Amino acid sequence: MSSHSLQGVERIQHLVRAQRQPQQKPFWRRLLAIASPSQRSWHGGLKLRGYKELSNAEPIAPVAVGQVQLAIPLGRGRRSAQPCVQPGQLVRKGEVIGIGDDNTPWVHASTSGIVEQIGLAFAADSAEPVMAVILNADGLDEWIERPVMEAPQTLEALVQRALQMGIVGLGGAGFPTALKLAGAQQPDLLLINGAECEPFLTCDDRLMRERAEALIEAADYLADLLGITLTRFGIETNKPEAMAALRTASRQARTPVEICPLPTRYPAGGQPLMIKSLSGRNLAPGTLPAEIGVLALNVATLHALGRAVFHAEPLISRVLTLTGVCERPGNVEVPVGYPVSALRAVAGADPEGQLTQVGGPMMGQPLPDPTAVISKTTSCLIFGAERYLPAASQSSGSCIRCTRCVDVCPMSLRPLDLYAAAERHDKASLQALRLDACIECGSCSSTCPSHLPLRERFRQSKTELRP
């Protein structure tokens, strides 16, 4: 490890030690930690057709790498690792190819092969090209020799392991898991998000069904290490097999982990809504879950963290959903950097002429470029998405004050007033109307009879408000 990286890890360890000083938990926090989640509800939301049946019937299938060219992203924006390999270099699966600072997870080769170059590539879920290691796979998929490593026994050691194994949030945001763990302030509640409320997505559903024992093991380890008193998995009621698998695994492990049903209502998986549903605690805008005693992780993130803890395995692949207009829909475990064009063949989709949506229809986006590759945060590819997504409608340009957007906003905001303020560039009103509480779920846009681009306008206004 470089001296610069050592300094970064030492800064993280200092942060962890500073936040782990003994402190009496407030009574309200201890009370809420054991409160029943059954009556914790939230306003609005949408009942959407799920299209889950298109892809959730078959087990997760591994994708053979073969001799394709991969473009392994080094990160995004300021959280990009620095490449530590050279063109012409032979690398093996799991080998470090990018080293980050104290805020940036490391990056590893997702298969074996020869480095072609360091250059720009499109990640499937990024509108702008990112730096990547272009790797010509040799088809051998040969692992680097991995030392036997015990599970970390301190939070400092776990933070270091998560950083060096490249673990990030796999629910979409991609926030470094090491930083989330380092910022944990004596949490008493571990919440695992298995809602997967977006239509079409079933990768988390299959992960919970097939790897329930590993998820329970990782959750128990994390709770024991951090002294957490209660662990809850939140899962929408349209995933009965996943709930049953986790309950069975929990009983066999003799652990008090709770499997809690969530309403099948979009966006039940939104972090503030899940926290409210499972604990009754309100996550105020600008507040981190750690500040209210909660550590929240997506199920895929928890699984990746467990692999890093118990098997010293870096995050080099992910489970994603292939669905829509294709002959072989399902869920596949695919190496990071694998080209979307090759996945079309895996799914039996038309190689061209169809819209491919990356992620779900509500918060996803069209594939930015035909050459795009899978990143750590790519969760779903919907082939032929134009068959399922509503056709773009021309905006009327004016709000008719029907208040449908108010009825469906899960954060109890007034989108019609926010939009008017955004059009006026009225920063004071946007702040007073709590624009920062918007989770950009798109519920307002999808119900607007005037087809106003509400979510897009709010995203733009948030950018304008940033200092």
Tab-separated table of C-alpha atoms in Angstrom:
chain	number	residue	atom	x	y	z
A	1	MET	CA	0.000	0.000	0.000
A	2	SER	CA	1.320	3.474	-0.851
A	3	SER	CA	2.213	5.970	1.889
A	4	HIS	CA	-0.570	8.232	0.629
A	5	SER	CA	-3.136	5.425	1.035
A	6	LEU	CA	-1.775	4.602	4.483
A	7	GLN	CA	-2.316	8.202	5.521
A	8	GLY	CA	-5.879	8.024	4.193
A	9	VAL	CA	-6.632	4.878	6.181
A	10	GLU	CA	-5.130	6.459	9.304
A	11	ARG	CA	-7.473	9.443	8.898
A	12	ILE	CA	-10.453	7.105	8.628
A	13	GLN	CA	-9.289	5.225	11.739
A	14	HIS	CA	-9.017	8.533	13.606
A	15	LEU	CA	-12.574	9.416	12.573
A	16	VAL	CA	-13.856	6.033	13.706
A	17	ARG	CA	-12.133	6.289	17.111
A	18	ALA	CA	-13.463	9.792	17.646
A	19	GLN	CA	-17.026	8.682	16.998
A	20	ARG	CA	-16.877	5.480	19.039
A	21	GLN	CA	-16.413	7.107	22.449
A	22	PRO	CA	-18.765	5.615	25.053
A	23	GLN	CA	-22.020	7.540	25.178
A	24	GLN	CA	-25.343	6.791	26.819
A	25	LYS	CA	-28.072	6.321	24.221
A	26	PRO	CA	-31.061	8.623	24.771
A	27	PHE	CA	-34.145	6.897	26.118
A	28	TRP	CA	-36.207	7.820	23.044
A	29	ARG	CA	-33.670	6.095	20.826
A	30	ARG	CA	-33.677	2.901	22.856
A	31	LEU	CA	-37.478	2.946	22.910
A	32	LEU	CA	-37.850	3.434	19.171
A	33	ALA	CA	-35.303	0.711	18.490
A	34	ILE	CA	-37.719	-1.897	19.819
A	35	ALA	CA	-40.959	-0.322	18.606
A	36	SER	CA	-43.093	-2.347	16.218
A	37	PRO	CA	-42.886	-1.171	12.596
A	38	SER	CA	-46.411	-2.270	11.756
A	39	GLN	CA	-47.984	1.189	12.087
A	40	ARG	CA	-45.152	3.207	10.546
A	41	SER	CA	-46.653	4.574	7.359
A	42	TRP	CA	-45.979	7.418	4.955
A	43	HIS	CA	-47.999	9.608	2.631
A	44	GLY	CA	-48.562	9.174	-1.082
A	45	GLY	CA	-46.673	6.858	-3.375
A	46	LEU	CA	-47.876	4.866	-6.349
A	47	LYS	CA	-49.230	1.402	-7.039
A	48	LEU	CA	-47.352	0.354	-10.161
A	49	ARG	CA	-47.446	-2.740	-12.310
A	50	GLY	CA	-44.277	-4.557	-11.336
A	51	TYR	CA	-43.414	-6.714	-14.371
A	52	LYS	CA	-41.430	-8.804	-11.887
A	53	GLU	CA	-42.710	-12.043	-13.382
A	54	LEU	CA	-40.693	-11.412	-16.545
A	55	SER	CA	-37.375	-12.156	-14.823
A	56	ASN	CA	-37.780	-13.606	-11.322
A	57	ALA	CA	-38.564	-17.248	-12.116
A	58	GLU	CA	-35.063	-18.597	-12.795
A	59	PRO	CA	-31.983	-18.773	-10.517
A	60	ILE	CA	-29.087	-16.342	-10.926
A	61	ALA	CA	-26.879	-17.454	-13.831
A	62	PRO	CA	-23.147	-16.673	-14.023
A	63	VAL	CA	-21.912	-14.971	-17.189
A	64	ALA	CA	-18.792	-16.534	-18.690
A	65	VAL	CA	-16.334	-13.768	-19.494
A	66	GLY	CA	-14.701	-15.333	-22.531
A	67	GLN	CA	-12.279	-13.280	-24.606
A	68	VAL	CA	-14.104	-9.979	-24.687
A	69	GLN	CA	-12.798	-6.501	-24.009
A	70	LEU	CA	-13.853	-5.044	-20.658
A	71	ALA	CA	-13.735	-1.397	-19.584
A	72	ILE	CA	-13.553	-1.358	-15.786
A	73	PRO	CA	-14.589	2.084	-14.455
A	74	LEU	CA	-12.205	3.677	-11.954
A	75	GLY	CA	-15.010	5.606	-10.312
A	76	ARG	CA	-16.992	8.713	-10.991
A	77	GLY	CA	-16.118	12.370	-10.537
A	78	ARG	CA	-14.008	13.203	-7.521
A	79	ARG	CA	-14.320	9.637	-6.213
A	80	SER	CA	-12.144	8.045	-8.870
A	81	ALA	CA	-9.248	5.747	-8.087
A	82	GLN	CA	-5.829	6.309	-9.630
A	83	PRO	CA	-4.747	3.538	-12.022
A	84	CYS	CA	-1.779	1.487	-10.813
A	85	VAL	CA	-1.329	-0.678	-13.933
A	86	GLN	CA	0.266	0.000	-17.320
A	87	PRO	CA	-0.693	-0.923	-20.893
A	88	GLY	CA	0.638	-4.354	-21.774
A	89	GLN	CA	0.563	-5.548	-18.153
A	90	LEU	CA	-0.887	-8.962	-17.317
A	91	VAL	CA	-3.399	-8.810	-14.462
A	92	ARG	CA	-5.366	-11.527	-12.750
A	93	LYS	CA	-8.886	-11.599	-11.406
A	94	GLY	CA	-9.114	-9.695	-8.139
A	95	GLU	CA	-5.845	-7.807	-8.633
A	96	VAL	CA	-5.805	-4.127	-7.638
A	97	ILE	CA	-5.830	-1.898	-10.737
A	98	GLY	CA	-6.848	1.382	-9.092
A	99	ILE	CA	-5.935	2.813	-5.673
A	100	GLY	CA	-8.125	5.405	-4.016
A	101	ASP	CA	-7.543	7.957	-1.288
A	102	ASP	CA	-9.297	7.895	2.082
A	103	ASN	CA	-12.653	8.698	0.400
A	104	THR	CA	-12.370	6.428	-2.627
A	105	PRO	CA	-12.795	2.645	-2.837
A	106	TRP	CA	-10.127	0.677	-4.648
A	107	VAL	CA	-10.798	-0.964	-8.020
A	108	HIS	CA	-9.910	-4.513	-9.035
A	109	ALA	CA	-9.664	-6.543	-12.223
A	110	SER	CA	-12.886	-8.465	-12.760
A	111	THR	CA	-11.121	-11.155	-14.793
A	112	SER	CA	-7.634	-11.999	-16.017
A	113	GLY	CA	-6.094	-10.524	-19.142
A	114	ILE	CA	-3.832	-7.860	-20.644
A	115	VAL	CA	-4.308	-4.135	-20.017
A	116	GLU	CA	-4.943	-2.451	-23.363
A	117	GLN	CA	-4.991	1.151	-22.155
A	118	ILE	CA	-6.296	3.632	-19.583
A	119	GLY	CA	-8.976	5.695	-21.276
A	120	LEU	CA	-12.530	6.993	-21.319
A	121	ALA	CA	-15.534	4.699	-21.449
A	122	PHE	CA	-19.266	4.966	-20.853
A	123	ALA	CA	-20.668	3.272	-17.767
A	124	ALA	CA	-24.225	2.112	-18.427
A	125	ASP	CA	-25.721	4.267	-15.679
A	126	SER	CA	-23.634	7.407	-16.230
A	127	ALA	CA	-24.475	10.139	-18.712
A	128	GLU	CA	-20.833	11.197	-19.006
A	129	PRO	CA	-17.807	9.042	-19.898
A	130	VAL	CA	-15.527	7.990	-17.039
A	131	MET	CA	-11.905	6.899	-16.792
A	132	ALA	CA	-11.541	3.149	-17.062
A	133	VAL	CA	-8.977	0.384	-17.377
A	134	ILE	CA	-9.509	-1.237	-20.779
A	135	LEU	CA	-8.750	-4.944	-20.344
A	136	ASN	CA	-8.540	-7.643	-23.009
A	137	ALA	CA	-9.796	-10.743	-21.203
A	138	ASP	CA	-7.792	-13.905	-21.878
A	139	GLY	CA	-10.713	-16.252	-21.229
A	140	LEU	CA	-8.917	-18.016	-18.349
A	141	ASP	CA	-10.622	-16.035	-15.576
A	142	GLU	CA	-7.617	-16.783	-13.379
A	143	TRP	CA	-7.696	-15.480	-9.791
A	144	ILE	CA	-4.801	-13.733	-8.116
A	145	GLU	CA	-3.504	-15.655	-5.118
A	146	ARG	CA	-5.568	-14.476	-2.147
A	147	PRO	CA	-4.112	-14.602	1.364
A	148	VAL	CA	-6.149	-16.177	4.131
A	149	MET	CA	-7.670	-13.271	6.069
A	150	GLU	CA	-9.716	-13.423	9.243
A	151	ALA	CA	-12.868	-11.371	9.562
A	152	PRO	CA	-12.034	-7.893	10.916
A	153	GLN	CA	-12.492	-7.707	14.670
A	154	THR	CA	-12.679	-3.908	15.008
A	155	LEU	CA	-14.594	-1.221	13.188
A	156	GLU	CA	-11.328	0.360	12.082
A	157	ALA	CA	-10.250	-2.903	10.453
A	158	LEU	CA	-13.656	-3.350	8.794
A	159	VAL	CA	-13.535	0.182	7.359
A	160	GLN	CA	-10.099	-0.534	5.912
A	161	ARG	CA	-11.268	-3.866	4.470
A	162	ALA	CA	-14.331	-2.281	2.832
A	163	LEU	CA	-12.229	0.494	1.301
A	164	GLN	CA	-9.553	-1.822	-0.071
A	165	MET	CA	-12.100	-4.334	-1.368
A	166	GLY	CA	-13.910	-1.613	-3.307
A	167	ILE	CA	-17.295	-1.960	-1.604
A	168	VAL	CA	-19.869	0.682	-2.564
A	169	GLY	CA	-23.617	1.015	-2.184
A	170	LEU	CA	-25.230	-1.195	-4.820
A	171	GLY	CA	-28.723	0.231	-4.454
A	172	GLY	CA	-27.942	2.969	-6.956
A	173	ALA	CA	-26.057	5.795	-5.256
A	174	GLY	CA	-22.675	4.049	-5.131
A	175	PHE	CA	-21.635	5.779	-1.898
A	176	PRO	CA	-18.458	4.219	-0.431
A	177	THR	CA	-19.489	1.702	2.225
A	178	ALA	CA	-16.268	2.374	4.159
A	179	LEU	CA	-17.326	5.980	4.708
A	180	LYS	CA	-20.800	4.941	5.816
A	181	LEU	CA	-19.302	2.526	8.342
A	182	ALA	CA	-16.720	5.069	9.525
A	183	GLY	CA	-19.485	7.615	10.107
A	184	ALA	CA	-21.640	5.245	12.186
A	185	GLN	CA	-22.329	6.958	15.520
A	186	GLN	CA	-23.195	4.168	17.960
A	187	PRO	CA	-26.117	2.834	15.899
A	188	ASP	CA	-28.676	0.702	17.678
A	189	LEU	CA	-30.627	-0.297	14.563
A	190	LEU	CA	-29.380	-2.059	11.422
A	191	LEU	CA	-31.819	-1.771	8.508
A	192	ILE	CA	-31.316	-3.872	5.404
A	193	ASN	CA	-33.195	-2.548	2.387
A	194	GLY	CA	-34.701	-5.351	0.335
A	195	ALA	CA	-37.702	-3.402	-0.914
A	196	GLU	CA	-36.684	-3.276	-4.608
A	197	CYS	CA	-39.743	-1.161	-5.342
A	198	GLU	CA	-38.847	-0.206	-8.931
A	199	PRO	CA	-40.791	-2.136	-11.572
A	200	PHE	CA	-38.864	-4.768	-13.582
A	201	LEU	CA	-35.965	-5.122	-11.088
A	202	THR	CA	-35.654	-8.570	-9.481
A	203	CYS	CA	-31.899	-8.906	-8.812
A	204	ASP	CA	-32.256	-8.246	-5.065
A	205	ASP	CA	-35.247	-10.593	-4.895
A	206	ARG	CA	-33.225	-13.480	-6.350
A	207	LEU	CA	-30.236	-12.611	-4.167
A	208	MET	CA	-32.380	-12.864	-1.024
A	209	ARG	CA	-33.954	-16.125	-2.176
A	210	GLU	CA	-30.684	-17.835	-3.114
A	211	ARG	CA	-28.158	-16.400	-0.653
A	212	ALA	CA	-30.236	-15.880	2.453
A	213	GLU	CA	-27.768	-17.692	4.734
A	214	ALA	CA	-24.898	-15.455	3.624
A	215	LEU	CA	-27.010	-12.337	4.154
A	216	ILE	CA	-28.019	-13.365	7.672
A	217	GLU	CA	-24.392	-14.226	8.495
A	218	ALA	CA	-23.185	-10.821	7.280
A	219	ALA	CA	-25.943	-8.979	9.140
A	220	ASP	CA	-25.169	-10.825	12.388
A	221	TYR	CA	-21.465	-10.113	12.055
A	222	LEU	CA	-22.064	-6.411	11.457
A	223	ALA	CA	-24.508	-6.100	14.355
A	224	ASP	CA	-22.157	-7.898	16.761
A	225	LEU	CA	-19.160	-5.807	15.729
A	226	LEU	CA	-21.002	-2.493	16.123
A	227	GLY	CA	-23.002	-3.443	19.215
A	228	ILE	CA	-26.308	-3.026	17.369
A	229	THR	CA	-29.300	-4.271	19.324
A	230	LEU	CA	-31.805	-4.836	16.520
A	231	THR	CA	-31.589	-5.866	12.848
A	232	ARG	CA	-34.510	-5.599	10.446
A	233	PHE	CA	-34.825	-6.566	6.786
A	234	GLY	CA	-37.475	-4.516	4.969
A	235	ILE	CA	-39.025	-6.388	2.024
A	236	GLU	CA	-42.097	-5.566	-0.048
A	237	THR	CA	-44.958	-8.044	0.273
A	238	ASN	CA	-44.674	-9.041	-3.408
A	239	LYS	CA	-41.543	-11.060	-2.537
A	240	PRO	CA	-42.914	-13.882	-0.341
A	241	GLU	CA	-40.199	-16.360	-1.384
A	242	ALA	CA	-37.443	-13.954	-0.330
A	243	MET	CA	-39.092	-13.359	3.050
A	244	ALA	CA	-39.531	-17.085	3.599
A	245	ALA	CA	-35.897	-17.829	2.710
A	246	LEU	CA	-34.569	-15.175	5.096
A	247	ARG	CA	-36.860	-16.300	7.920
A	248	THR	CA	-35.667	-19.888	7.468
A	249	ALA	CA	-32.032	-18.787	7.462
A	250	SER	CA	-32.623	-16.664	10.539
A	251	ARG	CA	-34.197	-19.570	12.440
A	252	GLN	CA	-31.385	-21.917	11.480
A	253	ALA	CA	-28.801	-19.377	12.636
A	254	ARG	CA	-30.794	-18.808	15.855
A	255	THR	CA	-30.589	-15.087	15.393
A	256	PRO	CA	-33.215	-12.489	16.346
A	257	VAL	CA	-33.073	-10.799	12.931
A	258	GLU	CA	-36.554	-9.548	12.002
A	259	ILE	CA	-37.995	-9.904	8.501
A	260	CYS	CA	-40.481	-7.044	8.115
A	261	PRO	CA	-42.992	-6.729	5.260
A	262	LEU	CA	-43.278	-3.364	3.544
A	263	PRO	CA	-46.261	-2.245	1.450
A	264	THR	CA	-45.942	-2.892	-2.254
A	265	ARG	CA	-46.010	0.792	-3.007
A	266	TYR	CA	-43.472	2.852	-4.903
A	267	PRO	CA	-41.072	4.230	-3.604
A	268	ALA	CA	-41.068	2.057	-0.453
A	269	GLY	CA	-37.313	1.540	-0.838
A	270	GLY	CA	-36.503	5.242	-0.598
A	271	GLN	CA	-34.188	5.587	2.386
A	272	PRO	CA	-36.261	8.088	4.421
A	273	LEU	CA	-39.414	6.053	3.798
A	274	MET	CA	-37.846	2.716	4.677
A	275	ILE	CA	-36.410	4.154	7.887
A	276	LYS	CA	-39.803	5.582	8.849
A	277	SER	CA	-41.571	2.319	7.996
A	278	LEU	CA	-39.196	0.142	10.017
A	279	SER	CA	-38.395	2.393	12.970
A	280	GLY	CA	-40.758	5.332	13.141
A	281	ARG	CA	-37.797	7.694	13.029
A	282	ASN	CA	-37.829	10.669	10.684
A	283	LEU	CA	-34.772	11.311	8.550
A	284	ALA	CA	-34.787	15.076	8.137
A	285	PRO	CA	-33.342	16.649	4.967
A	286	GLY	CA	-29.592	16.908	5.221
A	287	THR	CA	-29.503	14.385	8.059
A	288	LEU	CA	-27.572	11.135	7.820
A	289	PRO	CA	-29.138	7.900	9.116
A	290	ALA	CA	-26.210	7.587	11.550
A	291	GLU	CA	-27.381	10.756	13.286
A	292	ILE	CA	-30.617	9.029	14.325
A	293	GLY	CA	-28.952	5.783	15.337
A	294	VAL	CA	-29.506	3.862	12.094
A	295	LEU	CA	-27.105	2.016	9.808
A	296	ALA	CA	-28.901	1.315	6.515
A	297	LEU	CA	-27.561	-0.924	3.737
A	298	ASN	CA	-28.991	-2.381	0.552
A	299	VAL	CA	-29.119	-6.202	0.483
A	300	ALA	CA	-26.651	-6.422	-2.422
A	301	THR	CA	-24.246	-4.138	-0.556
A	302	LEU	CA	-24.538	-6.333	2.540
A	303	HIS	CA	-23.805	-9.419	0.443
A	304	ALA	CA	-20.728	-7.802	-1.140
A	305	LEU	CA	-19.514	-6.719	2.300
A	306	GLY	CA	-19.939	-10.280	3.562
A	307	ARG	CA	-17.857	-11.637	0.697
A	308	ALA	CA	-15.127	-9.120	1.525
A	309	VAL	CA	-15.246	-9.943	5.244
A	310	PHE	CA	-15.345	-13.733	5.119
A	311	HIS	CA	-13.649	-14.501	1.795
A	312	ALA	CA	-11.357	-11.489	1.152
A	313	GLU	CA	-13.204	-11.081	-2.135
A	314	PRO	CA	-13.257	-7.632	-3.748
A	315	LEU	CA	-16.340	-6.242	-5.471
A	316	ILE	CA	-15.683	-7.317	-9.062
A	317	SER	CA	-19.112	-8.549	-10.145
A	318	ARG	CA	-22.754	-7.903	-9.436
A	319	VAL	CA	-26.159	-9.482	-9.981
A	320	LEU	CA	-28.318	-7.561	-12.431
A	321	THR	CA	-31.666	-8.054	-14.124
A	322	LEU	CA	-32.036	-8.637	-17.881
A	323	THR	CA	-35.645	-8.106	-18.860
A	324	GLY	CA	-38.070	-6.584	-21.350
A	325	VAL	CA	-38.181	-7.716	-24.965
A	326	CYS	CA	-35.729	-10.600	-24.985
A	327	GLU	CA	-35.760	-14.376	-25.339
A	328	ARG	CA	-33.946	-15.200	-22.090
A	329	PRO	CA	-34.913	-12.746	-19.350
A	330	GLY	CA	-33.554	-13.384	-15.870
A	331	ASN	CA	-30.814	-12.382	-13.486
A	332	VAL	CA	-27.131	-12.835	-14.169
A	333	GLU	CA	-23.939	-12.370	-12.184
A	334	VAL	CA	-21.739	-10.337	-14.479
A	335	PRO	CA	-18.187	-8.972	-14.159
A	336	VAL	CA	-17.834	-5.218	-13.687
A	337	GLY	CA	-16.812	-3.664	-16.998
A	338	TYR	CA	-18.633	-6.228	-19.153
A	339	PRO	CA	-20.098	-4.670	-22.333
A	340	VAL	CA	-23.851	-4.222	-22.583
A	341	SER	CA	-23.639	-5.296	-26.232
A	342	ALA	CA	-22.466	-8.752	-25.109
A	343	LEU	CA	-25.303	-8.959	-22.580
A	344	ARG	CA	-27.786	-8.454	-25.397
A	345	ALA	CA	-26.623	-11.777	-26.807
A	346	VAL	CA	-26.849	-13.398	-23.358
A	347	ALA	CA	-30.459	-12.235	-23.022
A	348	GLY	CA	-31.391	-12.920	-26.638
A	349	ALA	CA	-32.324	-9.290	-27.288
A	350	ASP	CA	-32.364	-7.500	-30.618
A	351	PRO	CA	-28.828	-6.143	-31.108
A	352	GLU	CA	-30.059	-2.746	-32.274
A	353	GLY	CA	-33.062	-0.591	-33.003
A	354	GLN	CA	-34.601	-0.814	-29.541
A	355	LEU	CA	-34.490	1.460	-26.532
A	356	THR	CA	-32.519	0.017	-23.620
A	357	GLN	CA	-33.419	1.463	-20.244
A	358	VAL	CA	-30.763	1.226	-17.535
A	359	GLY	CA	-32.327	0.789	-14.107
A	360	GLY	CA	-36.054	0.967	-13.530
A	361	PRO	CA	-38.599	3.014	-15.471
A	362	MET	CA	-39.029	5.536	-12.650
A	363	MET	CA	-35.467	6.491	-11.710
A	364	GLY	CA	-33.450	4.907	-14.494
A	365	GLN	CA	-32.228	6.408	-17.752
A	366	PRO	CA	-31.735	5.345	-21.379
A	367	LEU	CA	-28.451	3.612	-22.211
A	368	PRO	CA	-26.062	6.541	-22.795
A	369	ASP	CA	-23.979	4.903	-25.535
A	370	PRO	CA	-24.022	1.591	-27.462
A	371	THR	CA	-20.502	0.822	-26.189
A	372	ALA	CA	-21.444	1.274	-22.509
A	373	VAL	CA	-20.313	-1.261	-19.898
A	374	ILE	CA	-21.656	-2.535	-16.605
A	375	SER	CA	-20.575	-0.612	-13.517
A	376	LYS	CA	-20.865	-1.592	-9.869
A	377	THR	CA	-24.180	0.263	-9.617
A	378	THR	CA	-25.875	-1.069	-12.765
A	379	SER	CA	-28.915	-3.001	-11.532
A	380	CYS	CA	-31.107	-3.639	-14.582
A	381	LEU	CA	-31.285	-3.539	-18.371
A	382	ILE	CA	-34.765	-3.295	-19.918
A	383	PHE	CA	-34.502	-4.205	-23.600
A	384	GLY	CA	-37.151	-2.854	-25.945
A	385	ALA	CA	-38.229	-0.495	-23.203
A	386	GLU	CA	-40.438	1.518	-25.563
A	387	ARG	CA	-42.988	-1.313	-25.358
A	388	TYR	CA	-43.428	-0.773	-21.634
A	389	LEU	CA	-42.595	2.863	-20.930
A	390	PRO	CA	-45.167	5.575	-21.697
A	391	ALA	CA	-44.425	7.571	-24.806
A	392	ALA	CA	-43.001	11.001	-24.151
A	393	SER	CA	-45.774	13.590	-24.179
A	394	GLN	CA	-45.495	17.236	-25.042
A	395	SER	CA	-45.734	19.424	-21.963
A	396	SER	CA	-48.564	21.915	-21.923
A	397	GLY	CA	-46.209	24.306	-20.186
A	398	SER	CA	-48.636	25.319	-17.465
A	399	CYS	CA	-49.810	23.817	-14.185
A	400	ILE	CA	-53.593	23.378	-13.850
A	401	ARG	CA	-53.400	23.197	-10.018
A	402	CYS	CA	-55.038	19.770	-9.881
A	403	THR	CA	-52.789	18.835	-6.896
A	404	ARG	CA	-52.309	15.235	-8.072
A	405	CYS	CA	-48.589	15.703	-7.481
A	406	VAL	CA	-49.296	16.670	-3.883
A	407	ASP	CA	-51.411	13.545	-3.388
A	408	VAL	CA	-48.648	11.174	-4.491
A	409	CYS	CA	-45.518	12.879	-3.104
A	410	PRO	CA	-44.123	10.437	-0.489
A	411	MET	CA	-42.237	13.258	1.244
A	412	SER	CA	-45.424	15.328	1.744
A	413	LEU	CA	-44.107	18.180	-0.386
A	414	ARG	CA	-46.019	20.488	-2.734
A	415	PRO	CA	-44.424	19.843	-6.137
A	416	LEU	CA	-46.691	22.334	-7.934
A	417	ASP	CA	-45.427	25.166	-5.727
A	418	LEU	CA	-41.847	23.930	-5.985
A	419	TYR	CA	-42.111	23.952	-9.767
A	420	ALA	CA	-43.458	27.495	-9.811
A	421	ALA	CA	-40.606	28.645	-7.574
A	422	ALA	CA	-38.075	26.802	-9.741
A	423	GLU	CA	-39.386	28.516	-12.863
A	424	ARG	CA	-38.965	31.871	-11.115
A	425	HIS	CA	-35.494	30.892	-9.858
A	426	ASP	CA	-36.791	31.851	-6.416
A	427	LYS	CA	-34.135	30.294	-4.204
A	428	ALA	CA	-35.684	31.500	-0.959
A	429	SER	CA	-39.026	29.881	-1.771
A	430	LEU	CA	-37.355	26.658	-2.899
A	431	GLN	CA	-35.615	26.427	0.462
A	432	ALA	CA	-38.782	27.293	2.374
A	433	LEU	CA	-40.720	24.655	0.433
A	434	ARG	CA	-38.047	22.046	1.365
A	435	LEU	CA	-36.662	21.208	-2.060
A	436	ASP	CA	-33.829	19.424	-0.265
A	437	ALA	CA	-36.350	16.844	1.003
A	438	CYS	CA	-37.210	15.709	-2.547
A	439	ILE	CA	-35.911	12.173	-3.189
A	440	GLU	CA	-36.370	12.506	-6.977
A	441	CYS	CA	-38.591	9.429	-7.190
A	442	GLY	CA	-40.581	10.838	-10.109
A	443	SER	CA	-44.011	10.106	-8.634
A	444	CYS	CA	-45.091	13.693	-9.299
A	445	SER	CA	-43.945	13.697	-12.920
A	446	SER	CA	-45.676	10.408	-13.685
A	447	THR	CA	-49.078	11.690	-12.503
A	448	CYS	CA	-48.967	15.228	-13.911
A	449	PRO	CA	-51.744	15.646	-16.553
A	450	SER	CA	-49.843	18.618	-17.999
A	451	HIS	CA	-46.727	16.441	-18.418
A	452	LEU	CA	-44.530	18.987	-16.698
A	453	PRO	CA	-40.908	17.844	-16.255
A	454	LEU	CA	-41.133	18.190	-12.477
A	455	ARG	CA	-38.344	15.847	-11.402
A	456	GLU	CA	-35.899	17.121	-14.007
A	457	ARG	CA	-36.614	20.710	-12.985
A	458	PHE	CA	-36.088	19.876	-9.308
A	459	ARG	CA	-32.764	18.187	-10.069
A	460	GLN	CA	-31.656	21.278	-11.953
A	461	SER	CA	-32.740	23.562	-9.112
A	462	LYS	CA	-30.825	21.494	-6.570
A	463	THR	CA	-27.701	21.966	-8.663
A	464	GLU	CA	-28.324	25.705	-8.816
A	465	LEU	CA	-28.713	25.887	-5.031
A	466	ARG	CA	-25.417	24.169	-4.301
A	467	PRO	CA	-22.718	26.601	-3.106
